[in-house]
CSV table of C-alpha atoms (C1' of nucleotides) in Angstrom, one decimal:
chain,number,residue,atom,x,y,z
W,1,MET,CA,105.9,53.2,78.7
W,2,ALA,CA,104.2,53.9,82.2
W,3,GLY,CA,101.0,52.2,81.2
W,4,THR,CA,100.2,51.2,84.9
W,5,PRO,CA,96.9,52.8,85.8
W,6,ASP,CA,99.0,54.0,89.0
W,7,GLN,CA,96.5,52.3,91.5
W,8,PRO,CA,97.8,54.1,94.6
W,9,ASP,CA,99.0,51.9,97.3
W,10,ARG,CA,96.5,52.0,100.5
W,11,ILE,CA,98.3,54.1,103.2
W,12,SER,CA,97.6,51.9,106.3
W,13,GLU,CA,96.9,52.9,110.1
W,14,ALA,CA,100.5,53.1,111.4
W,15,GLU,CA,101.7,54.5,108.2
W,16,GLN,CA,98.8,57.4,108.6
W,17,ALA,CA,100.4,58.3,111.7
W,18,VAL,CA,103.7,59.3,110.2
W,19,MET,CA,101.7,61.2,107.5
W,20,GLU,CA,99.7,63.2,110.3
W,21,ALA,CA,103.1,64.6,111.4
W,22,LEU,CA,104.3,65.3,107.8
W,23,TRP,CA,101.1,67.0,107.1
W,24,GLN,CA,101.3,69.1,109.9
W,25,ARG,CA,104.8,70.3,109.6
W,26,SER,CA,107.3,69.6,106.6
W,27,PRO,CA,109.9,68.6,105.5
W,28,LEU,CA,111.1,66.9,108.9
W,29,THR,CA,114.2,63.9,109.3
W,30,ALA,CA,113.2,60.7,110.7
W,31,GLN,CA,114.2,61.9,114.2
W,32,GLU,CA,111.5,64.5,114.2
W,33,VAL,CA,108.8,62.9,112.8
W,34,CYS,CA,109.8,60.4,115.6
W,35,GLU,CA,109.4,63.2,118.4
W,36,HIS,CA,106.0,63.8,117.0
W,37,VAL,CA,104.5,60.2,117.2
W,38,CYS,CA,107.3,58.3,119.0
W,39,ALA,CA,105.7,58.4,122.7
W,40,GLU,CA,102.0,58.7,121.5
W,41,ARG,CA,101.9,55.4,119.9
W,42,ASP,CA,105.2,53.9,121.9
W,43,TRP,CA,107.1,53.4,118.6
W,44,SER,CA,110.8,53.2,118.3
W,45,LEU,CA,113.0,55.2,115.9
W,46,ASN,CA,113.4,52.1,113.5
W,47,THR,CA,110.1,51.8,113.4
W,48,VAL,CA,109.3,55.3,112.2
W,49,LYS,CA,112.0,55.1,109.9
W,50,THR,CA,110.6,51.5,108.5
W,51,LEU,CA,107.4,53.6,107.8
W,52,LEU,CA,108.8,56.3,106.2
W,53,SER,CA,110.7,54.0,103.7
W,54,ARG,CA,107.3,52.2,103.0
W,55,LEU,CA,105.8,55.5,102.6
W,56,VAL,CA,108.6,56.2,100.1
W,57,ALA,CA,107.9,53.5,98.4
W,58,LYS,CA,104.3,54.2,98.1
W,59,GLN,CA,105.2,57.5,96.5
W,60,ALA,CA,103.2,58.7,99.4
W,61,VAL,CA,106.2,60.7,100.7
W,62,ALA,CA,109.1,62.7,99.0
W,63,THR,CA,112.7,62.8,100.1
W,64,GLN,CA,115.4,65.4,100.0
W,65,PRO,CA,119.0,64.8,101.5
W,66,ASP,CA,120.1,67.3,103.6
W,67,GLY,CA,123.8,66.4,104.3
W,68,LYS,CA,124.0,62.5,105.7
W,69,ARG,CA,120.0,62.5,106.4
W,70,PHE,CA,116.9,62.8,104.6
W,71,LEU,CA,114.1,65.3,105.2
W,72,TYR,CA,110.7,63.8,104.0
W,73,SER,CA,107.3,65.4,103.0
W,74,PRO,CA,104.3,64.3,101.7
W,75,ARG,CA,103.7,63.6,98.5
W,76,ILE,CA,100.2,63.6,98.8
W,77,ALA,CA,97.7,66.3,100.4
W,78,ARG,CA,96.1,65.4,103.6
W,79,SER,CA,92.7,66.5,101.7
W,80,ASP,CA,92.8,63.8,99.1
W,81,TYR,CA,93.5,61.1,101.4
W,82,LEU,CA,90.6,61.8,103.6
W,83,GLY,CA,88.7,62.2,100.1
W,84,THR,CA,89.9,58.8,98.9
W,85,GLU,CA,89.0,56.9,102.4
W,86,SER,CA,85.7,58.5,103.3
W,87,ARG,CA,84.4,57.8,99.8
W,88,ARG,CA,86.0,54.1,100.0
W,89,LEU,CA,83.9,53.6,103.2
W,90,VAL,CA,80.9,55.2,101.9
W,91,ASP,CA,80.9,52.8,99.1
W,92,ARG,CA,82.0,49.8,101.1
W,93,LEU,CA,79.1,50.1,103.8
W,94,PHE,CA,77.2,52.2,102.5
W,95,GLY,CA,76.6,51.7,98.5
W,96,GLY,CA,78.2,55.2,98.0
W,97,ARG,CA,75.4,56.8,99.3
W,98,ALA,CA,76.3,59.3,102.0
W,99,ALA,CA,72.9,59.8,103.6
W,100,PRO,CA,72.8,56.6,105.5
W,101,LEU,CA,75.9,57.3,106.6
W,102,PHE,CA,74.6,60.2,108.4
W,103,ALA,CA,71.8,58.5,110.0
W,104,HIS,CA,73.9,55.9,111.3
W,105,LEU,CA,76.4,58.5,113.1
W,106,ALA,CA,73.2,60.0,114.3
W,107,GLN,CA,72.2,57.0,115.7
W,108,SER,CA,74.5,55.4,117.2
W,109,GLU,CA,75.4,59.0,119.5
W,110,GLY,CA,78.1,59.8,116.9
W,111,LEU,CA,76.8,63.4,116.4
W,112,THR,CA,77.1,66.5,118.8
W,113,PRO,CA,74.8,69.1,118.7
W,114,ASP,CA,77.5,70.8,117.6
W,115,ASP,CA,78.0,68.7,114.7
W,116,ILE,CA,74.3,69.0,114.0
W,117,ALA,CA,74.9,72.8,114.2
W,118,GLU,CA,78.0,72.5,111.8
W,119,ILE,CA,76.4,70.4,109.3
W,120,GLU,CA,73.4,72.8,109.1
W,121,ALA,CA,75.4,75.6,108.4
W,122,LEU,CA,77.4,73.6,105.8
W,123,LEU,CA,73.9,72.6,104.0
W,124,LYS,CA,72.9,75.9,103.9
W,125,GLU,CA,76.2,77.1,102.1
W,126,LEU,CA,75.5,74.4,100.0
W,127,LYS,CA,72.1,75.8,98.9
W,128,SER,CA,73.0,79.0,98.2
Z,1,MET,CA,87.2,34.4,134.7
Z,2,ALA,CA,86.4,35.7,131.1
Z,3,GLY,CA,88.3,38.8,131.6
Z,4,THR,CA,89.4,39.5,128.2
Z,5,PRO,CA,87.7,43.0,127.6
Z,6,ASP,CA,86.3,41.2,124.4
Z,7,GLN,CA,87.5,43.3,121.7
Z,8,PRO,CA,85.9,42.1,118.9
Z,9,ASP,CA,87.8,40.9,115.9
Z,10,ARG,CA,88.0,43.2,113.0
Z,11,ILE,CA,86.0,42.1,110.1
Z,12,SER,CA,88.1,42.5,106.6
Z,13,GLU,CA,86.6,43.0,103.3
Z,14,ALA,CA,86.2,39.8,101.9
Z,15,GLU,CA,84.4,38.4,105.1
Z,16,GLN,CA,81.7,41.7,104.9
Z,17,ALA,CA,80.9,40.4,101.2
Z,18,VAL,CA,80.0,36.9,103.2
Z,19,MET,CA,78.6,39.0,105.6
Z,20,GLU,CA,76.5,40.8,103.6
Z,21,ALA,CA,75.1,38.4,102.1
Z,22,LEU,CA,73.9,36.2,105.9
Z,23,TRP,CA,72.4,39.8,106.3
Z,24,GLN,CA,70.2,39.5,103.2
Z,25,ARG,CA,68.9,36.1,104.2
Z,26,SER,CA,70.1,33.7,107.0
Z,27,PRO,CA,70.3,31.0,108.0
Z,28,LEU,CA,72.6,30.1,104.6
Z,29,THR,CA,74.5,26.8,104.1
Z,30,ALA,CA,77.9,27.5,102.3
Z,31,GLN,CA,76.7,26.6,99.0
Z,32,GLU,CA,74.1,29.4,99.4
Z,33,VAL,CA,76.6,31.9,100.2
Z,34,CYS,CA,78.6,31.1,97.5
Z,35,GLU,CA,75.6,31.3,94.8
Z,36,HIS,CA,75.3,35.3,96.5
Z,37,VAL,CA,78.9,36.2,96.2
Z,38,CYS,CA,81.4,34.1,94.2
Z,39,ALA,CA,80.3,35.1,90.8
Z,40,GLU,CA,80.4,38.6,91.6
Z,41,ARG,CA,84.0,38.4,93.4
Z,42,ASP,CA,85.2,35.3,91.2
Z,43,TRP,CA,85.6,33.4,94.3
Z,44,SER,CA,85.6,29.6,94.5
Z,45,LEU,CA,83.5,27.5,97.2
Z,46,ASN,CA,86.5,27.2,99.4
Z,47,THR,CA,87.4,30.8,99.4
Z,48,VAL,CA,84.0,31.1,101.0
Z,49,LYS,CA,84.2,28.2,103.3
Z,50,THR,CA,87.5,29.4,104.5
Z,51,LEU,CA,86.3,32.8,105.0
Z,52,LEU,CA,82.8,31.4,107.1
Z,53,SER,CA,85.1,29.8,109.4
Z,54,ARG,CA,87.3,32.6,110.3
Z,55,LEU,CA,83.9,34.3,110.7
Z,56,VAL,CA,82.8,31.9,113.1
Z,57,ALA,CA,86.3,32.0,114.6
Z,58,LYS,CA,85.8,35.7,115.1
Z,59,GLN,CA,82.3,35.2,116.5
Z,60,ALA,CA,80.6,37.1,114.2
Z,61,VAL,CA,78.8,33.9,112.4
Z,62,ALA,CA,76.9,31.2,114.0
Z,63,THR,CA,76.5,27.8,113.0
Z,64,GLN,CA,73.7,25.5,113.6
Z,65,PRO,CA,74.0,22.0,112.0
Z,66,ASP,CA,71.7,20.8,109.3
Z,67,GLY,CA,72.0,16.8,108.5
Z,68,LYS,CA,75.4,16.9,107.3
Z,69,ARG,CA,75.9,20.4,106.4
Z,70,PHE,CA,76.1,23.8,108.4
Z,71,LEU,CA,73.7,26.5,108.3
Z,72,TYR,CA,75.4,29.8,108.6
Z,73,SER,CA,73.7,33.0,110.1
Z,74,PRO,CA,75.1,36.0,111.3
Z,75,ARG,CA,75.9,37.0,115.2
Z,76,ILE,CA,76.2,40.7,114.6
Z,77,ALA,CA,73.7,43.1,113.5
Z,78,ARG,CA,74.7,44.8,110.2
Z,79,SER,CA,73.6,47.9,111.8
Z,80,ASP,CA,76.4,47.6,114.6
Z,81,TYR,CA,78.8,46.9,112.1
Z,82,LEU,CA,78.2,50.1,110.1
Z,83,GLY,CA,78.1,52.0,113.5
Z,84,THR,CA,81.6,50.5,114.3
Z,85,GLU,CA,83.2,50.8,110.6
Z,86,SER,CA,81.8,54.7,110.2
Z,87,ARG,CA,83.1,55.4,114.0
Z,88,ARG,CA,86.4,54.1,113.2
Z,89,LEU,CA,86.9,56.1,110.5
Z,90,VAL,CA,85.2,59.4,112.0
Z,91,ASP,CA,87.8,58.9,114.7
Z,92,ARG,CA,91.0,58.0,112.5
Z,93,LEU,CA,90.7,60.8,109.8
Z,94,PHE,CA,88.3,63.3,111.5
Z,95,GLY,CA,89.4,63.3,115.2
Z,96,GLY,CA,86.0,62.2,116.5
Z,97,ARG,CA,84.1,64.8,114.6
Z,98,ALA,CA,81.3,64.2,112.0
Z,99,ALA,CA,80.9,67.3,110.6
Z,100,PRO,CA,84.5,67.7,108.8
Z,101,LEU,CA,83.8,64.5,107.5
Z,102,PHE,CA,80.8,66.1,105.9
Z,103,ALA,CA,82.6,69.0,104.6
Z,104,HIS,CA,84.9,66.7,103.0
Z,105,LEU,CA,81.9,64.6,100.8
Z,106,ALA,CA,80.2,67.5,100.3
Z,107,GLN,CA,83.6,69.2,98.8
Z,108,SER,CA,84.6,65.7,96.4
Z,109,GLU,CA,81.3,65.8,94.8
Z,110,GLY,CA,80.5,63.0,97.5
Z,111,LEU,CA,76.9,64.4,98.1
Z,112,THR,CA,74.1,64.1,95.7
Z,113,PRO,CA,71.2,66.7,96.1
Z,114,ASP,CA,69.7,63.2,96.7
Z,115,ASP,CA,72.0,63.0,99.9
Z,116,ILE,CA,71.3,66.9,101.0
Z,117,ALA,CA,67.9,66.5,101.0
Z,118,GLU,CA,67.6,63.3,103.2
Z,119,ILE,CA,70.2,64.8,105.6
Z,120,GLU,CA,68.2,67.5,105.7
Z,121,ALA,CA,65.2,65.4,106.9
Z,122,LEU,CA,67.6,63.4,109.2
Z,123,LEU,CA,68.6,67.0,110.8
Z,124,LYS,CA,64.8,68.2,111.3
Z,125,GLU,CA,64.4,64.8,113.2
Z,126,LEU,CA,67.1,65.0,115.2
Z,127,LYS,CA,65.8,68.1,116.1
Z,128,SER,CA,62.4,67.2,117.2
E,1,DC,C1',143.7,57.5,113.2
E,2,DG,C1',140.5,54.7,115.3
E,3,DT,C1',136.0,54.4,117.7
E,4,DA,C1',131.7,55.3,118.7
E,5,DG,C1',127.1,57.4,117.5
E,6,DT,C1',124.2,58.5,113.5
E,7,DC,C1',121.8,57.6,108.9
E,8,DG,C1',119.3,54.8,105.7
E,9,DA,C1',119.1,49.9,103.9
E,10,DT,C1',118.3,45.4,105.0
E,11,DT,C1',116.7,41.6,107.3
E,12,DA,C1',113.4,39.9,110.6
E,13,DC,C1',109.8,37.8,112.1
E,14,DA,C1',104.5,37.5,113.8
E,15,DT,C1',99.9,38.4,112.7
E,16,DA,C1',96.3,39.3,109.2
E,17,DC,C1',94.2,38.9,104.8
E,18,DG,C1',93.1,37.1,100.2
E,19,DT,C1',92.6,32.8,97.7
E,20,DA,C1',92.7,28.3,97.3
E,21,DA,C1',94.3,22.7,97.3
E,22,DA,C1',94.4,18.7,100.0
E,23,DC,C1',92.1,15.8,103.6
E,24,DG,C1',89.3,13.2,106.1
E,25,DA,C1',84.6,12.0,107.4
E,26,DT,C1',80.1,10.1,106.0
E,27,DG,C1',75.7,9.8,103.8
E,28,DG,C1',73.7,8.2,99.6
E,29,DA,C1',73.8,5.5,94.4
E,30,DG,C1',74.0,1.2,93.1
U,1,DC,C1',78.8,-3.6,100.7
U,2,DT,C1',81.7,0.0,97.7
U,3,DC,C1',82.5,4.4,95.8
U,4,DC,C1',81.9,9.2,94.9
U,5,DA,C1',80.0,13.0,96.0
U,6,DT,C1',79.6,16.6,99.4
U,7,DC,C1',81.1,18.8,104.1
U,8,DG,C1',83.5,21.0,107.2
U,9,DT,C1',88.7,20.7,109.0
U,10,DT,C1',93.3,21.6,107.9
U,11,DT,C1',97.4,23.4,105.7
U,12,DA,C1',99.5,26.0,102.2
U,13,DC,C1',101.4,30.4,100.2
U,14,DG,C1',101.8,34.9,99.1
U,15,DT,C1',101.1,39.6,100.3
U,16,DA,C1',100.3,43.4,103.6
U,17,DT,C1',101.4,45.4,108.0
U,18,DG,C1',103.1,46.2,112.6
U,19,DT,C1',107.4,46.2,115.1
U,20,DA,C1',111.6,46.0,115.2
U,21,DA,C1',117.3,44.3,115.4
U,22,DT,C1',121.6,44.5,112.3
U,23,DC,C1',124.2,46.1,108.7
U,24,DG,C1',127.4,49.1,106.1
U,25,DA,C1',128.5,54.1,105.4
U,26,DC,C1',129.9,58.0,107.6
U,27,DT,C1',131.4,61.8,110.4
U,28,DA,C1',132.6,63.9,114.1
U,29,DC,C1',135.2,63.0,119.0
U,30,DG,C1',139.0,62.5,121.1
DNA sequence: CGTAGTCGATTACATACGTAAACGATGGAG
DNA sequence: CTCCATCGTTTACGTATGTAATCGACTACG
């Protein structure tokens, strides 16, 4: 009865690289995905195919047949992924509070002056 | 020659729970760590011992003998851990820029008004 | 028509992780 | 001295992940 709470399978780091390619442009064939990531990560086409299969199994990617091969497209939005992963980190490390995360990024040189300027602008928007 | 670049082993999520106990108070025996985390995570003492061993192997925890047993203490500072994990996320998801992370947290309701106030205060300090 | 290339699918295999039982030493109770 | 509780250590085992080789089907070339 489709009762499983649908706890979405996590996307691993390697899988994320594949998703990034699909988020940039889709649908793509396995070949095309490889052209986007294989050089960078020093992967074989087979590796990309495996990752694509796993992503399809995780329902993170959809397939549509195109003659003899498949076209792959993302099934989840990149912004959703960013949101859940960010939240997960904030929860795990900072008890769900974002401010301490910023304090840390700031202290550990993670914030450039540009970042600071951007964040200030965002804050101004949030308050309006 | 000790030439290995000393790429520090990652601390897994389960291991982090053990570290949190040690960061709160240390040194602790395995028993005491268990008293802090076993109920919460529904773990057996054996599980805690395994995690402690792995953390010792990863050089994240130091031991000091105390009669027949060991006392465990963290070898890495919690703030260092927070820093590297935060950085890793920002790199992986946001190309190393903190501002987009901030934007996402803001949009996905991850920021409470309190957070915003705190971050404003932090920004003020950063600029001084 | 056979055969080589290409596809997705299946299988492989090492390492990491979550979770723990089994084992061997040892120190304290009787 | 013997036995039990308790340590840390070793071994276990399922799943996830990284990274691929192999396989069976199909198609296009010769």
